[in-house]
Coordinates of C-alpha atoms in Angstrom, one line a residue:
X11 CA 124.0 69.6 125.3
X12 CA 126.8 72.0 126.2
X13 CA 126.0 75.5 127.4
X14 CA 127.2 78.4 125.3
X15 CA 128.1 81.9 126.1
X16 CA 129.3 85.0 124.3
X17 CA 132.9 83.9 124.6
X18 CA 132.5 80.3 123.4
X19 CA 129.9 80.9 120.7
X20 CA 127.5 78.6 119.0
X21 CA 127.7 76.8 115.7
X22 CA 125.5 77.9 112.8
X23 CA 123.8 74.5 112.9
X24 CA 122.4 75.3 116.4
X25 CA 120.2 78.0 114.8
X26 CA 119.4 76.2 111.5
X27 CA 115.6 75.9 111.1
X28 CA 113.4 74.4 108.4
X29 CA 109.7 75.2 108.3
X30 CA 107.2 74.4 105.6
X31 CA 103.7 75.6 104.6
X32 CA 101.1 74.5 102.1
X33 CA 99.9 77.5 100.1
X34 CA 96.1 78.0 100.3
X35 CA 93.7 79.9 98.0
X36 CA 93.2 82.6 100.7
X37 CA 96.8 83.8 100.2
X38 CA 96.5 84.1 96.4
X39 CA 95.6 86.7 93.8
X40 CA 93.0 85.9 91.1
X41 CA 95.7 84.2 89.0
X42 CA 96.6 81.7 91.7
X43 CA 99.9 83.3 92.7
X44 CA 100.6 83.6 96.4
X45 CA 101.0 87.3 97.5
X46 CA 104.6 88.3 98.2
X47 CA 103.5 89.8 101.5
X48 CA 102.3 86.4 102.7
X49 CA 105.7 84.9 101.8
X50 CA 107.4 87.8 103.6
X51 CA 105.4 87.1 106.7
X52 CA 106.5 83.5 106.7
X53 CA 110.1 84.5 106.0
X54 CA 110.0 86.7 109.1
X55 CA 108.6 83.9 111.2
X56 CA 111.3 81.4 109.9
X57 CA 114.1 84.0 110.6
X58 CA 112.7 84.7 114.1
X59 CA 112.8 81.0 114.8
X60 CA 116.5 80.8 113.9
X61 CA 117.3 84.0 115.9
X62 CA 115.5 82.7 119.0
X63 CA 117.2 79.3 118.7
X64 CA 120.6 81.0 118.6
X65 CA 120.0 83.6 121.4
X66 CA 117.6 81.5 123.5
X67 CA 115.7 84.8 124.1
X68 CA 112.9 86.7 122.5
X69 CA 114.2 88.4 119.4
X70 CA 112.6 91.1 117.3
X71 CA 113.0 92.1 113.7
X72 CA 115.2 95.2 113.4
X73 CA 115.3 95.3 109.6
X74 CA 114.9 93.4 106.4
X75 CA 117.9 94.1 104.3
X76 CA 116.8 92.3 101.2
X77 CA 114.0 90.2 99.9
X78 CA 114.6 89.0 96.3
X79 CA 111.8 87.0 94.6
X80 CA 113.0 84.8 91.7
X81 CA 110.0 82.5 91.0
X82 CA 106.3 82.6 91.8
X83 CA 104.5 80.5 94.3
X84 CA 101.2 78.9 93.4
X85 CA 98.2 77.6 95.3
X86 CA 98.9 74.0 96.3
X87 CA 102.7 74.4 96.4
X88 CA 104.6 73.3 99.5
X89 CA 106.9 76.1 100.4
X90 CA 110.0 75.4 102.5
X91 CA 111.8 78.1 104.5
X92 CA 115.5 77.3 105.5
X93 CA 116.9 79.8 107.9
X94 CA 120.1 80.2 109.9
X95 CA 122.1 82.9 111.7
X96 CA 124.9 84.2 109.4
X97 CA 126.6 86.7 111.7
X98 CA 126.3 88.1 115.2
X99 CA 127.3 91.4 116.7
X100 CA 126.9 92.3 120.3
X101 CA 123.0 92.1 120.6
X102 CA 122.1 91.7 116.9
X103 CA 122.1 88.8 114.4
X104 CA 121.8 88.6 110.6
X105 CA 119.6 85.7 109.6
X106 CA 119.5 84.4 106.1
X107 CA 116.4 82.6 104.7
X108 CA 116.2 80.6 101.5
X109 CA 112.7 79.9 100.2
X110 CA 111.9 77.0 97.9
X111 CA 108.7 75.7 96.4
X112 CA 107.7 72.2 95.6
X113 CA 105.0 71.2 93.2
X114 CA 103.4 68.3 95.0
X115 CA 102.1 66.7 91.8
X116 CA 105.5 66.5 90.2
X117 CA 108.1 66.9 93.0
X118 CA 109.6 69.7 91.0
X119 CA 111.5 72.1 93.3
X120 CA 112.4 75.8 92.6
X121 CA 114.2 78.5 94.4
X122 CA 111.6 81.2 95.1
X123 CA 113.3 83.9 97.2
X124 CA 116.2 84.8 99.4
X125 CA 116.1 87.2 102.3
X126 CA 118.4 88.8 104.9
X127 CA 117.0 90.0 108.1
X128 CA 118.5 91.6 111.2
X129 CA 117.2 90.6 114.7
X130 CA 117.9 92.0 118.1
X131 CA 117.7 89.8 121.3
X132 CA 115.8 91.2 124.2
X133 CA 116.1 90.7 128.0
X134 CA 113.2 90.2 130.3
X135 CA 112.7 94.0 130.4
X136 CA 112.6 94.4 126.7
X137 CA 116.1 95.8 126.4
X138 CA 118.7 94.6 123.9
X139 CA 120.9 92.0 125.4
X140 CA 124.2 90.3 124.3
X141 CA 124.0 87.1 122.2
X142 CA 126.5 84.3 121.8
X143 CA 128.8 84.9 118.8
X144 CA 128.3 82.6 115.8
X145 CA 130.9 80.0 114.9
X146 CA 130.8 79.2 111.2
X147 CA 132.2 75.7 110.5
X148 CA 131.6 74.8 106.8
X149 CA 133.1 76.8 103.9
X150 CA 129.6 78.0 103.0
X151 CA 129.0 79.2 106.5
X152 CA 132.3 81.0 106.6
X153 CA 131.5 82.7 103.2
X154 CA 128.1 83.8 104.5
X155 CA 129.7 85.0 107.7
X156 CA 132.3 87.2 105.8
X157 CA 129.6 88.6 103.5
X158 CA 127.4 89.4 106.5
X159 CA 130.2 91.1 108.3
X160 CA 130.8 93.3 105.3
X161 CA 127.0 94.2 105.2
X162 CA 127.2 95.0 108.9
X163 CA 130.1 97.4 108.4
X164 CA 128.4 99.0 105.4
X165 CA 125.1 99.5 107.4
X166 CA 127.2 101.1 110.2
X167 CA 128.8 103.5 107.8
X168 CA 125.5 104.4 106.2
X169 CA 124.0 105.1 109.7
X170 CA 126.9 107.4 110.5
X171 CA 126.5 109.3 107.3
X172 CA 122.7 109.6 107.7
X173 CA 123.2 110.9 111.2
X174 CA 125.7 113.5 110.1
X175 CA 123.3 114.7 107.4
X176 CA 120.5 115.0 110.0
X177 CA 122.7 116.9 112.4
X178 CA 124.2 119.3 109.8
X179 CA 122.7 122.8 109.7
X180 CA 120.3 123.5 106.9
X181 CA 121.7 125.4 103.9
X182 CA 120.8 129.1 104.1

């Protein structure tokens, strides 16, 4: 396997991760629906796996930009989490996660949720450290990269505006 650095980058496929979990009664409400918070925890773990695979370092969750639920998950469902790095900046990465459920009795599959998370890679002292840039290869990867780049720029603008508001003198 070739070594990668910040200059050469790594393909999205190097971070792609698929995990699965069988939903148990302990994670459900009285109606048999799995709690959204449980799904969110598993999404965070799946996203962390993709970020760590990309950076080959410990990575921590910096933010969850979105988590959109579109279908419920029930006790007994097999839930699959597909994650991959969409975009990298200097020390941070946006990771996308697609959640799907499968009814084991019928094989029926449904899209459950999608999430976007930002992770930061850490060095041995716990400080942010550079990550290899991502190299999107397929048209879908290139589209996700462009969308993530726009979200990054938007978040940067929002942080600057919020900082300016915090630093402005209070109205008298």
